[in-house]
Amino acid sequence: MGKNVWGTERYFKMIEETEDDIIIPRGFIGKLIRFFREHTIEYDFNDERQKANAVLFSPSIELREHQKPVLEGTKKKDFGVIVAPPGSGKTIIGLSVIANKQQPALIIVHRKQLADQWAERIESFLGIPKREIGKIGQGKNTLGKHITIAMIQSLEKAIESEQAEKLLKSFGTIIVDECHHVPADTFRNTISKFHTFYLYGLTATPFRKYNDGKLIFIHLGDIISEVEPQDISDTPGAKIIVRNTELSIPFNAKTDKFETVSKVLVHDSGRNKLILDDVVAELNKGKKAVIVTERKEHIDTLHQYLKQKYEAITLSGDDSYSNKKTKWEILKEGNFQVLITTGQYFGEGSDLQKIECLFLVYPFSFEGKLIQYIGRAQRSEITPVIYDYRDHKIEYLEKLFQKRNAYYKKFYLSGTLFSQPDSKSDSDTSTFVYEQRINIPIEQLEFRFGAVAFKHLIPQINTEQEFEVENNEMRPEFDVLKPYFSKILKTKKVKIDVLAKFHNGVPVIHTASSHDLSKINREIIDSVKFQFVSKGIFGKIPKGEDNLLDLNQVQDEQKSPLYGSEKELLDDILKNKNVKHHRQLVYLSQKHESNILKLRFVLYPFSFVFLLSGKHQYHVIWETLDTEEATYVWHVHKNIPALKNKLKEIDSYIGKIRTTGRQEYLGSQTDGFSRIVHDYSDERKGFVIWKDLLEERLT
């Protein structure tokens, strides 16, 4: 990578030598004994550990099925690592171990938030009031009779104090929460000095970012119990949605500073709009969300927008202690819609139970983070949705995503992102994976917001499964464009790659992608919409007796109309600047009184009816799109009843013009009517003259 490695140890020396002894970490003893046995080396093992005076705990804990084997494992092993994913109840497992050992206990944490959570659980499940819980940290240094919670930073100072000898011999059980932080020098040097009988580490991720993960096991021992995510019966599923961003800047990881691309990333308006659109869509469904980034300015940027409409809370290292405390109270009570925070605060120790959406908006590659984040999201009672933003146009950021994606695929194939059926079921326990490239008729596709959906029968298990292919440009109203998409793609069917995994007949993953559908971009959509307007609207034959048509009538009362407003249709039509009356129509659309009268359309010739307001009169203006016809203007007294009557008359006039021609109408024209003839010899000059003549009549 060419990155600076100053201060990074090349080797970790774990052995200490004195004149008479060789000292090794406690956790290595198991491997050492196995080595002696394998090589038939004689040895004597003298266990000089001593238990502290026993204390009585009265727990009110009912372990869940996946937690019981963990407790059994600790009955056979006096030290080691317990691996349990977020949501599995590591705190409850730790308290059960403490109660079972009947020894005064020390719980070591690295953040105050974790300490507060342990204190709450101790009071709830062990019945020990908070005032009787010992505390080391935040200016306090008191030992509890039964249990003490210590911040690792403060514990290091405490063992250097005058009371150090008493402290180091006060505990028979030590629990190290989030023990993957053990490789930090201050952490490992502190723990090794305690004379404890039992020593256990709790973690969801027993490894660190680089190659020093083995240090955990050297200090604490091997993994003695591991809870698999699929063992947690009430773990909800999780849906991963990957968004491709358009962020693109030159960046060379070997020569450029990462902070350069980081600053661009957090301030890029297009990328942030993509994120915010997704967040808003989920919040509008009533869901609670967490946005995880790694930069304070990114938090501020996203918060600036979201706070205007939603209960948005930010949490970062810049918050004071009192601010953090207040915010966590709000979060625990559920009085928020979206939390914007850093991975440090969300990944470890956050005990939020109602998170339904997680947005990973800052690139990273570490699997440990991913496990933590996904586990936090899975604490919701419903299937959580996790958004990941892929910056595929920047090679270095794409590599980071590919590492995350490798973990996603691994989770998918192992089922660890998804809830599993009861393992005690007598039904078929086989796992079936279906991976195929299929052809789906375009006519059978269902267009949704940001996706294309379809159903496919999987013949091997006779099951119809729904799939979705992400396409951020797609909308339900594009259903009417299917024939035009077929022509553009030059096929009536699209090729789609599908992957589905079933466990006991229950789908645990179903994903789909399509190169064909990815071709449908904004440029293609604009092109087929123009074709639709040209053939589906301009070329329509008028139906019924009405001549002044509203938007629904123009679109034949479609269930999912392509255009949601008259302005959308007009704007699309006016993208073609070559129509004869483009300048006039733009001017009239800007002056149109849409709050009084919605824009009206006439099919033949295709034209528009606008309403302009003068000081004393309304002016109804009929202008064609692309035929050499004069502008017709009807003037009416400025009151709504008179306007309604005039519109009925105008509808009748246009009907007569359609059947008998304009000349006959002009020969019998009534009061309150005038027309403006266009000068086509010079487009710009003709428009200016037309505009002046019109404005003279807008009295």
XYZ file of C-alpha atoms in Angstrom:
699
model
C 0.000 0.000 0.000
C 2.961 2.340 0.511
C 1.476 3.648 3.777
C 3.497 4.937 6.712
C 4.142 2.166 9.273
C 5.993 4.328 11.789
C 5.225 3.086 15.276
C 3.838 -0.257 14.094
C 5.585 -3.196 15.737
C 7.020 -5.710 13.299
C 7.158 -8.423 15.956
C 5.357 -8.884 19.264
C 7.589 -10.231 22.013
C 5.355 -12.067 24.459
C 8.033 -13.830 26.520
C 9.767 -12.257 29.523
C 12.997 -13.637 30.902
C 14.464 -13.208 34.385
C 17.516 -14.773 35.960
C 15.532 -17.806 37.090
C 12.321 -17.812 35.059
C 10.785 -17.605 31.607
C 7.399 -15.926 31.852
C 4.689 -16.512 29.251
C 1.121 -15.173 29.055
C -1.575 -17.201 30.790
C -3.523 -17.912 27.608
C -0.571 -19.685 25.997
C -0.392 -22.435 28.621
C -2.803 -24.743 26.799
C -0.792 -24.685 23.582
C 2.440 -25.155 25.502
C 1.150 -28.265 27.276
C -0.157 -29.689 23.988
C 3.271 -29.061 22.475
C 4.932 -30.969 25.346
C 2.547 -33.893 24.911
C 2.934 -34.062 21.123
C 6.707 -34.146 21.435
C 6.760 -36.424 24.536
C 8.495 -33.814 26.630
C 8.227 -34.392 30.379
C 6.890 -31.512 32.411
C 5.449 -30.681 35.827
C 2.411 -28.435 36.035
C 1.902 -26.646 39.325
C -1.259 -24.574 39.523
C -0.638 -21.913 42.151
C -3.797 -19.932 41.476
C -5.935 -19.269 44.509
C -9.600 -18.403 44.692
C -10.788 -15.406 46.645
C -13.304 -15.737 49.441
C -16.600 -16.919 47.974
C -19.507 -14.489 47.643
C -23.154 -15.350 47.110
C -25.066 -14.140 44.058
C -28.834 -14.379 43.650
C -29.363 -14.142 39.897
C -32.751 -13.842 38.219
C -31.543 -14.994 34.832
C -33.305 -17.384 32.486
C -30.836 -18.296 29.785
C -31.973 -18.693 26.197
C -31.180 -21.925 24.401
C -28.138 -20.594 22.579
C -26.676 -19.226 25.839
C -26.787 -22.465 27.845
C -23.886 -24.222 26.051
C -21.703 -21.189 26.752
C -22.211 -21.480 30.495
C -21.474 -25.205 30.298
C -18.246 -24.415 28.453
C -17.067 -22.102 31.240
C -17.635 -24.890 33.775
C -14.959 -26.903 31.969
C -12.528 -24.064 31.247
C -11.210 -21.542 33.750
C -10.131 -19.033 31.135
C -10.678 -18.413 27.448
C -12.589 -16.400 24.880
C -16.361 -16.450 24.384
C -17.437 -15.390 20.898
C -21.026 -14.218 20.554
C -22.440 -11.867 17.909
C -24.262 -8.655 18.825
C -27.797 -9.417 19.892
C -26.869 -12.777 21.440
C -26.834 -11.394 24.977
C -23.124 -11.268 25.832
C -23.842 -9.247 28.955
C -26.302 -11.846 30.252
C -23.811 -14.603 29.467
C -21.120 -12.746 31.411
C -23.377 -12.232 34.438
C -24.342 -15.919 34.400
C -20.672 -16.895 34.453
C -19.992 -14.521 37.351
C -22.939 -15.861 39.353
C -21.904 -19.462 38.676
C -18.316 -18.969 39.852
C -19.377 -17.346 43.163
C -16.253 -15.179 43.228
C -15.893 -11.395 43.568
C -15.796 -10.200 39.992
C -14.159 -7.464 37.962
C -15.661 -6.400 34.642
C -13.230 -4.497 32.420
C -14.548 -2.203 29.689
C -12.951 0.410 27.456
C -15.808 2.908 27.260
C -18.088 4.549 29.793
C -21.167 3.666 27.805
C -20.395 -0.029 28.236
C -19.835 0.501 31.946
C -23.278 2.097 32.291
C -24.922 -0.791 30.448
C -23.247 -3.365 32.675
C -24.367 -1.477 35.782
C -27.976 -1.503 34.596
C -27.860 -5.236 33.838
C -26.200 -6.051 37.159
C -28.958 -4.244 39.040
C -31.672 -5.919 36.951
C -30.394 -9.512 36.826
C -28.208 -9.896 39.918
C -30.267 -7.664 42.187
C -27.259 -5.608 43.276
C -28.097 -1.886 43.657
C -25.928 0.471 41.631
C -24.655 2.108 44.806
C -23.113 -1.255 45.837
C -21.346 -1.813 42.530
C -17.658 -0.914 42.694
C -16.374 1.611 40.177
C -12.916 2.372 38.882
C -12.979 5.318 36.516
C -14.586 8.732 36.043
C -12.855 9.958 39.206
C -14.008 7.018 41.349
C -11.932 4.198 42.819
C -14.111 1.971 44.989
C -14.350 -1.823 45.146
C -17.686 -3.586 45.422
C -18.215 -6.569 47.697
C -19.625 -8.643 44.847
C -18.751 -6.902 41.636
C -16.703 -3.977 40.295
C -16.724 -2.299 36.889
C -13.468 -0.742 35.686
C -12.501 1.445 32.775
C -9.258 0.064 31.369
C -7.634 3.509 31.196
C -8.318 4.134 34.881
C -7.409 0.580 35.880
C -3.891 1.060 34.547
C -3.417 4.029 36.867
C -5.035 2.215 39.799
C -2.563 -0.676 39.736
C 0.278 1.820 40.080
C -1.208 3.370 43.219
C -0.429 2.560 46.849
C -3.451 0.229 47.048
C -2.277 -1.784 44.026
C -1.387 -4.969 45.956
C -4.857 -5.210 47.477
C -6.526 -4.433 44.159
C -4.615 -7.099 42.222
C -5.709 -9.811 44.670
C -9.340 -8.723 45.128
C -11.000 -10.683 42.320
C -11.565 -14.349 41.580
C -13.338 -13.764 38.262
C -12.445 -11.236 35.590
C -14.583 -10.562 32.522
C -13.018 -8.515 29.713
C -15.787 -7.061 27.568
C -15.061 -6.407 23.882
C -11.790 -8.236 24.423
C -10.608 -7.712 20.865
C -9.096 -4.537 22.318
C -6.669 -6.628 24.386
C -3.703 -6.167 21.970
C -3.429 -2.523 22.997
C -0.309 -2.279 25.187
C -2.029 -0.688 28.141
C -4.791 -3.291 28.017
C -2.675 -6.434 27.965
C -0.046 -5.201 30.417
C -2.725 -4.353 32.941
C -4.676 -7.604 32.856
C -1.615 -9.818 33.168
C -0.867 -8.439 36.650
C -4.109 -9.620 38.289
C -4.118 -12.774 40.443
C -7.481 -14.036 39.260
C -8.606 -17.669 39.147
C -11.095 -17.244 36.292
C -10.471 -15.035 33.263
C -12.824 -14.752 30.290
C -12.991 -12.478 27.279
C -16.253 -11.553 25.557
C -16.268 -10.522 21.917
C -18.228 -10.594 18.701
C -15.037 -10.279 16.653
C -11.998 -12.201 17.995
C -9.520 -10.499 15.694
C -8.085 -7.083 15.067
C -7.689 -5.156 11.860
C -4.248 -6.419 10.942
C -2.334 -9.540 12.037
C -2.245 -9.084 15.804
C -5.552 -10.865 16.420
C -3.706 -13.881 17.804
C -2.648 -11.773 20.780
C -6.147 -12.099 22.206
C -5.746 -15.853 22.518
C -2.208 -15.592 23.874
C -3.451 -13.478 26.785
C -6.873 -14.981 27.396
C -6.689 -18.496 25.985
C -8.471 -20.272 23.169
C -12.092 -19.874 22.141
C -14.035 -22.014 24.584
C -17.485 -21.323 23.200
C -18.841 -19.675 20.063
C -22.436 -18.685 19.386
C -23.271 -18.768 15.691
C -25.736 -16.138 14.449
C -28.032 -18.842 13.084
C -28.197 -20.365 16.586
C -30.022 -17.282 17.846
C -33.619 -18.316 17.282
C -35.110 -14.832 17.454
C -32.516 -13.062 15.328
C -34.365 -11.253 12.528
C -33.248 -11.382 8.946
C -31.291 -8.649 7.260
C -31.510 -7.220 3.766
C -28.413 -5.714 2.189
C -28.872 -2.961 -0.410
C -25.755 -1.791 -2.242
C -25.927 1.627 -3.890
C -23.439 2.583 -6.598
C -22.349 6.197 -6.220
C -21.116 8.417 -9.045
C -18.198 9.814 -7.038
C -15.142 10.026 -9.279
C -11.834 11.814 -8.633
C -8.213 10.930 -9.454
C -6.707 9.118 -6.458
C -3.549 7.031 -6.102
C -3.388 5.215 -2.783
C 0.403 4.973 -3.005
C 1.073 8.676 -3.427
C -2.034 10.566 -2.332
C -3.253 11.104 1.211
C -6.500 9.348 2.008
C -7.761 12.484 3.727
C -7.912 14.136 0.297
C -10.482 11.719 -1.071
C -12.195 11.623 2.322
C -12.923 15.352 2.265
C -14.307 15.150 -1.254
C -16.425 12.136 -0.334
C -18.120 13.641 2.705
C -18.948 16.890 0.890
C -19.956 15.476 -2.510
C -23.507 16.712 -3.129
C -24.466 13.909 -5.515
C -23.321 11.187 -3.131
C -24.991 12.828 -0.153
C -28.224 13.275 -2.118
C -28.237 9.549 -2.894
C -27.787 8.798 0.809
C -30.399 11.306 1.951
C -32.965 10.113 -0.593
C -32.625 6.588 0.807
C -32.781 7.784 4.411
C -35.846 9.947 3.794
C -37.623 7.102 1.979
C -37.120 4.798 4.979
C -37.995 7.447 7.575
C -41.212 8.217 5.711
C -42.160 4.561 6.207
C -42.028 5.150 9.957
C -38.716 3.352 10.499
C -35.910 4.312 12.850
C -32.482 4.582 11.259
C -28.806 4.914 12.100
C -26.307 6.560 9.750
C -22.706 5.508 10.403
C -19.817 7.582 9.106
C -16.288 8.298 10.337
C -16.047 12.058 9.883
C -17.567 14.768 12.060
C -18.104 17.085 9.078
C -20.084 14.329 7.364
C -22.311 14.073 10.419
C -22.853 17.837 10.301
C -23.651 17.856 6.570
C -26.257 15.095 6.802
C -27.719 16.494 10.018
C -28.133 19.955 8.496
C -30.631 18.520 6.003
C -32.401 15.907 8.123
C -33.002 18.084 11.190
C -35.404 20.274 9.205
C -38.060 17.558 8.963
C -37.072 14.737 11.307
C -36.056 14.071 14.904
C -32.348 13.708 14.133
C -29.688 13.174 16.802
C -25.919 13.351 16.304
C -23.366 11.583 18.470
C -19.612 11.993 18.150
C -16.416 12.560 20.067
C -17.091 16.306 20.039
C -20.027 15.913 22.433
C -19.392 16.786 26.064
C -20.057 14.203 28.755
C -23.343 15.842 29.738
C -24.459 16.070 26.095
C -23.706 12.408 25.509
C -25.611 11.417 28.618
C -28.659 13.455 27.585
C -28.595 12.099 24.058
C -28.296 8.489 25.190
C -31.315 8.932 27.424
C -33.299 10.200 24.425
C -32.076 7.301 22.305
C -32.912 4.683 24.923
C -36.416 6.093 25.276
C -36.837 5.848 21.514
C -37.614 9.553 21.085
C -35.792 9.901 17.780
C -36.118 9.015 14.111
C -32.526 8.980 12.937
C -29.167 8.801 14.714
C -26.100 10.082 12.844
C -22.943 8.845 14.512
C -19.502 7.314 14.082
C -18.630 3.644 14.046
C -16.984 4.007 17.441
C -20.270 4.862 19.107
C -22.521 2.534 17.145
C -20.245 -0.474 16.682
C -19.609 -1.159 20.328
C -21.822 -0.684 23.281
C -24.873 0.871 21.682
C -27.886 -0.904 23.099
C -30.608 0.399 20.805
C -33.390 -2.111 20.302
C -35.512 -0.543 17.570
C -33.080 0.122 14.743
C -34.711 -0.943 11.490
C -32.355 0.668 8.961
C -28.596 1.045 8.945
C -26.739 3.262 6.480
C -23.005 2.592 6.047
C -22.041 5.820 4.299
C -18.260 5.888 4.784
C -15.930 3.311 3.182
C -14.082 0.722 5.276
C -12.840 -2.853 4.883
C -12.480 -4.348 8.364
C -14.692 -7.408 8.826
C -14.891 -6.795 12.555
C -16.693 -3.513 11.971
C -19.104 -5.181 9.601
C -19.994 -7.901 12.085
C -20.530 -5.322 14.819
C -22.674 -3.045 12.659
C -24.851 -5.816 11.250
C -25.304 -7.326 14.687
C -26.467 -4.005 16.132
C -29.026 -3.657 13.356
C -30.300 -7.194 13.927
C -31.499 -6.286 17.408
C -34.684 -4.920 15.876
C -37.722 -7.169 16.003
C -38.259 -6.888 12.257
C -36.055 -7.551 9.262
C -33.516 -4.697 9.184
C -32.374 -3.068 5.960
C -28.685 -2.251 5.599
C -27.536 0.210 2.944
C -23.924 0.153 1.754
C -22.584 2.871 -0.557
C -20.105 1.613 -3.151
C -17.735 4.169 -4.702
C -16.912 1.972 -7.690
C -15.300 4.703 -9.813
C -12.368 5.143 -7.415
C -10.122 2.080 -7.491
C -8.998 2.227 -3.863
C -12.534 2.680 -2.519
C -13.764 -0.095 -4.806
C -11.181 -2.422 -3.244
C -12.516 -1.563 0.202
C -16.019 -2.395 -0.978
C -14.901 -5.700 -2.502
C -13.593 -6.716 0.914
C -16.945 -5.850 2.464
C -18.697 -7.610 -0.370
C -16.668 -10.761 0.250
C -18.019 -10.762 3.799
C -21.552 -10.151 2.545
C -21.267 -13.166 0.257
C -19.828 -15.257 3.060
C -22.669 -14.223 5.357
C -25.212 -14.926 2.637
C -23.889 -18.403 1.928
C -23.648 -19.263 5.619
C -27.041 -17.786 6.333
C -25.606 -15.574 9.050
C -27.497 -12.505 7.892
C -30.779 -14.296 8.080
C -32.959 -15.939 10.676
C -32.954 -19.715 10.643
C -35.724 -22.267 11.309
C -35.852 -24.114 14.602
C -33.012 -26.631 14.614
C -35.201 -29.101 16.458
C -37.644 -29.325 13.589
C -38.266 -32.795 12.192
C -38.747 -31.366 8.699
C -36.218 -31.456 5.886
C -32.968 -29.900 7.158
C -31.274 -29.673 3.780
C -29.987 -26.450 2.301
C -30.744 -25.773 -1.343
C -28.928 -23.158 -3.417
C -30.332 -22.042 -6.762
C -28.038 -20.005 -9.016
C -29.105 -19.469 -12.598
C -29.211 -17.049 -15.528
C -32.825 -16.774 -16.630
C -34.804 -14.958 -19.329
C -37.789 -12.919 -18.171
C -40.229 -11.231 -20.596
C -40.156 -7.472 -20.150
C -43.946 -7.510 -20.054
C -43.802 -9.625 -16.849
C -41.554 -7.197 -14.991
C -42.997 -5.022 -12.246
C -41.486 -1.568 -12.073
C -41.070 -0.211 -8.544
C -39.364 2.787 -6.992
C -35.655 2.089 -7.466
C -36.095 -1.529 -8.518
C -37.500 -3.991 -11.027
C -39.319 -6.980 -9.522
C -40.414 -10.301 -10.946
C -41.468 -13.761 -9.819
C -39.709 -16.907 -10.939
C -40.663 -20.540 -10.433
C -37.766 -22.612 -9.101
C -38.595 -26.038 -10.542
C -36.357 -28.148 -8.281
C -38.412 -27.239 -5.210
C -41.593 -26.139 -7.011
C -41.463 -22.729 -5.331
C -42.216 -19.334 -6.816
C -39.792 -16.734 -5.501
C -39.890 -12.971 -5.923
C -36.664 -11.192 -6.860
C -35.689 -7.532 -7.195
C -33.040 -5.959 -9.396
C -31.905 -2.561 -8.171
C -32.198 0.330 -10.631
C -32.314 3.767 -9.041
C -33.905 5.328 -12.130
C -36.953 3.070 -12.126
C -40.484 4.188 -11.193
C -43.876 2.382 -11.177
C -45.281 4.769 -13.783
C -42.764 3.515 -16.349
C -44.963 0.466 -16.851
C -46.464 2.123 -19.957
C -42.968 2.375 -21.432
C -42.333 -1.392 -21.577
C -42.905 -1.651 -25.368
C -40.461 1.207 -25.905
C -37.847 -0.384 -23.611
C -38.155 -3.570 -25.687
C -37.367 -1.628 -28.845
C -34.400 0.158 -27.298
C -32.957 -3.087 -25.875
C -33.867 -4.921 -29.108
C -35.365 -7.820 -27.195
C -38.630 -8.829 -25.583
C -36.796 -10.643 -22.775
C -34.018 -9.627 -20.401
C -31.293 -11.849 -18.999
C -31.172 -11.884 -15.194
C -28.732 -13.671 -12.865
C -30.498 -14.941 -9.758
C -29.204 -16.481 -6.548
C -31.511 -17.989 -3.944
C -30.759 -20.032 -0.870
C -33.356 -22.048 1.034
C -32.970 -23.677 4.427
C -35.682 -26.129 5.425
C -37.699 -24.747 2.540
C -37.470 -21.197 3.887
C -35.695 -18.556 1.740
C -32.723 -17.018 3.549
C -31.331 -15.108 0.580
C -32.647 -14.058 -2.818
C -30.707 -11.611 -4.957
C -30.719 -10.728 -8.640
C -28.691 -8.642 -11.068
C -29.030 -7.905 -14.761
C -26.701 -6.315 -17.277
C -29.682 -5.779 -19.581
C -31.664 -3.842 -16.984
C -28.611 -1.795 -16.017
C -28.719 -0.341 -19.544
C -31.958 1.433 -18.657
C -30.410 4.688 -17.477
C -31.681 8.266 -17.398
C -30.705 8.862 -21.029
C -32.651 5.789 -22.204
C -35.661 6.716 -20.090
C -35.779 10.253 -21.481
C -35.543 8.834 -24.984
C -38.424 6.381 -24.602
C -40.540 8.961 -22.790
C -40.164 11.228 -25.803
C -41.198 8.346 -28.064
C -44.182 7.682 -25.831
C -45.266 11.332 -25.934
C -44.801 11.475 -29.705
C -46.785 8.329 -30.429
C -48.895 7.806 -27.349
C -50.068 11.396 -26.897
C -49.338 13.485 -29.992
C -50.615 10.746 -32.271
C -53.771 9.962 -30.309
C -57.199 10.314 -31.860
C -59.531 12.376 -29.651
C -62.206 10.370 -27.843
C -65.523 11.597 -26.502
C -66.961 15.074 -26.754
C -64.475 16.949 -24.577
C -61.834 18.992 -26.362
C -60.066 20.624 -23.398
C -58.503 17.604 -21.721
C -56.866 17.346 -18.323
C -53.773 15.253 -17.611
C -55.676 12.088 -16.702
C -57.698 12.200 -19.907
C -54.550 12.649 -21.974
C -53.033 9.577 -20.278
C -56.212 7.498 -20.733
C -56.849 7.268 -16.959
C -53.870 4.915 -16.542
C -53.555 3.101 -13.216
C -49.950 4.275 -12.863
C -49.777 7.352 -15.119
C -46.374 8.244 -16.497
C -46.743 11.902 -15.545
C -47.823 13.056 -12.124
C -48.435 16.670 -13.077
C -49.141 18.841 -16.096
C -45.800 20.573 -15.582
C -43.906 17.265 -15.849
C -45.512 16.522 -19.211
C -44.968 20.056 -20.500
C -41.334 20.070 -19.352
C -40.683 16.802 -21.153
C -42.322 18.081 -24.323
C -40.325 21.303 -24.230
C -37.027 19.428 -24.036
C -37.350 19.417 -27.810
C -36.381 22.997 -28.601
C -37.016 22.565 -32.307
C -40.814 22.776 -32.091
C -42.165 25.932 -33.736
C -43.633 27.579 -30.644
C -41.034 26.560 -28.053
C -40.279 30.125 -26.881
C -43.972 31.027 -26.697
C -44.852 27.909 -24.697
C -42.033 28.479 -22.215
C -43.219 32.054 -21.694
C -46.881 31.018 -21.282
C -46.006 28.200 -18.872
C -44.174 30.697 -16.651
C -47.191 33.041 -16.596
C -49.855 30.324 -16.282
C -52.180 30.650 -13.240
C -52.008 26.979 -12.231
C -53.615 27.693 -8.847
C -56.818 28.690 -10.674
C -56.797 26.417 -13.723
C -54.771 23.321 -14.429
C -53.096 23.277 -17.796
C -55.399 21.904 -20.486
C -54.423 19.946 -23.590
C -55.966 19.690 -27.059
C -55.047 16.544 -28.979
C -55.524 17.650 -32.581
C -53.556 19.576 -33.422
C -51.606 18.973 -30.219
C -51.782 22.220 -28.290
C -52.141 23.798 -24.863
C -54.635 26.061 -23.150
C -53.162 28.455 -20.576
C -54.738 30.951 -18.192
C -53.075 34.344 -17.727
C -54.329 36.997 -15.354
C -54.591 40.735 -16.074
C -55.692 43.537 -13.789
C -59.364 43.342 -14.765
C -59.655 40.199 -16.879
C -58.631 36.568 -17.230
C -57.124 35.625 -20.578
C -57.482 32.064 -21.915
C -54.763 31.367 -24.480
C -54.675 28.512 -26.984
C -51.228 27.819 -28.453
C -50.230 24.920 -30.700
C -47.004 22.997 -30.297
C -45.636 22.630 -33.787
C -48.158 23.792 -36.382
C -48.238 27.210 -38.069
C -51.387 28.437 -36.397
C -52.053 31.806 -34.782
C -52.346 32.228 -31.028
C -56.008 32.466 -29.970
C -56.880 34.620 -26.957
C -60.268 34.805 -25.197
C -60.856 37.551 -22.624
C -63.300 37.149 -19.733
C -64.302 39.123 -16.632
C -62.126 38.347 -13.652
C -64.447 36.114 -11.633
C -64.525 32.333 -11.334
C -68.157 31.689 -12.455
C -67.589 33.723 -15.626
C -64.347 31.836 -16.250
C -66.071 28.457 -15.919
C -68.741 29.465 -18.427
C -66.137 30.798 -20.852
C -64.162 27.537 -20.688
C -67.290 25.601 -21.690
C -67.748 27.955 -24.632
C -64.100 27.605 -25.656
C -64.407 23.812 -25.518
C -67.335 24.135 -27.936
C -65.424 26.552 -30.191
C -62.468 24.172 -30.470
C -64.849 21.333 -31.283
C -66.287 23.346 -34.185
C -62.808 24.295 -35.379
C -61.871 20.594 -35.449
C -64.868 19.767 -37.650
C -65.351 22.880 -39.825
C -61.978 24.620 -39.724
C -60.602 27.856 -38.296
C -61.753 30.134 -41.102
C -65.416 29.452 -40.419
C -64.884 30.191 -36.713
C -63.029 33.409 -37.502
C -65.912 34.499 -39.700
C -68.317 34.202 -36.783
C -66.041 35.238 -33.935
C -67.617 36.747 -30.838
C -66.677 39.662 -28.588
C -63.809 39.083 -26.195
C -61.680 37.267 -28.758
C -58.434 38.187 -30.489
C -55.576 36.385 -32.163
C -51.872 36.934 -32.748
C -50.281 35.801 -36.010
C -46.733 34.470 -35.756
C -43.823 35.809 -37.787
C -41.631 32.810 -38.682
C -39.077 34.745 -40.780
C -36.833 35.316 -37.742
C -37.469 33.115 -34.704
C -36.154 35.477 -32.030
C -37.622 38.630 -33.603
C -40.921 36.855 -34.147
C -41.103 35.877 -30.470
C -40.384 39.424 -29.243
C -43.106 40.883 -31.499
C -45.536 38.145 -30.405
C -44.764 38.793 -26.723
C -45.308 42.565 -27.062
C -48.632 42.075 -28.859
C -49.811 39.615 -26.208
C -48.838 41.776 -23.231
C -50.708 44.743 -24.739
C -53.896 42.677 -24.439
C -53.376 41.404 -20.892
C -55.540 44.111 -19.321
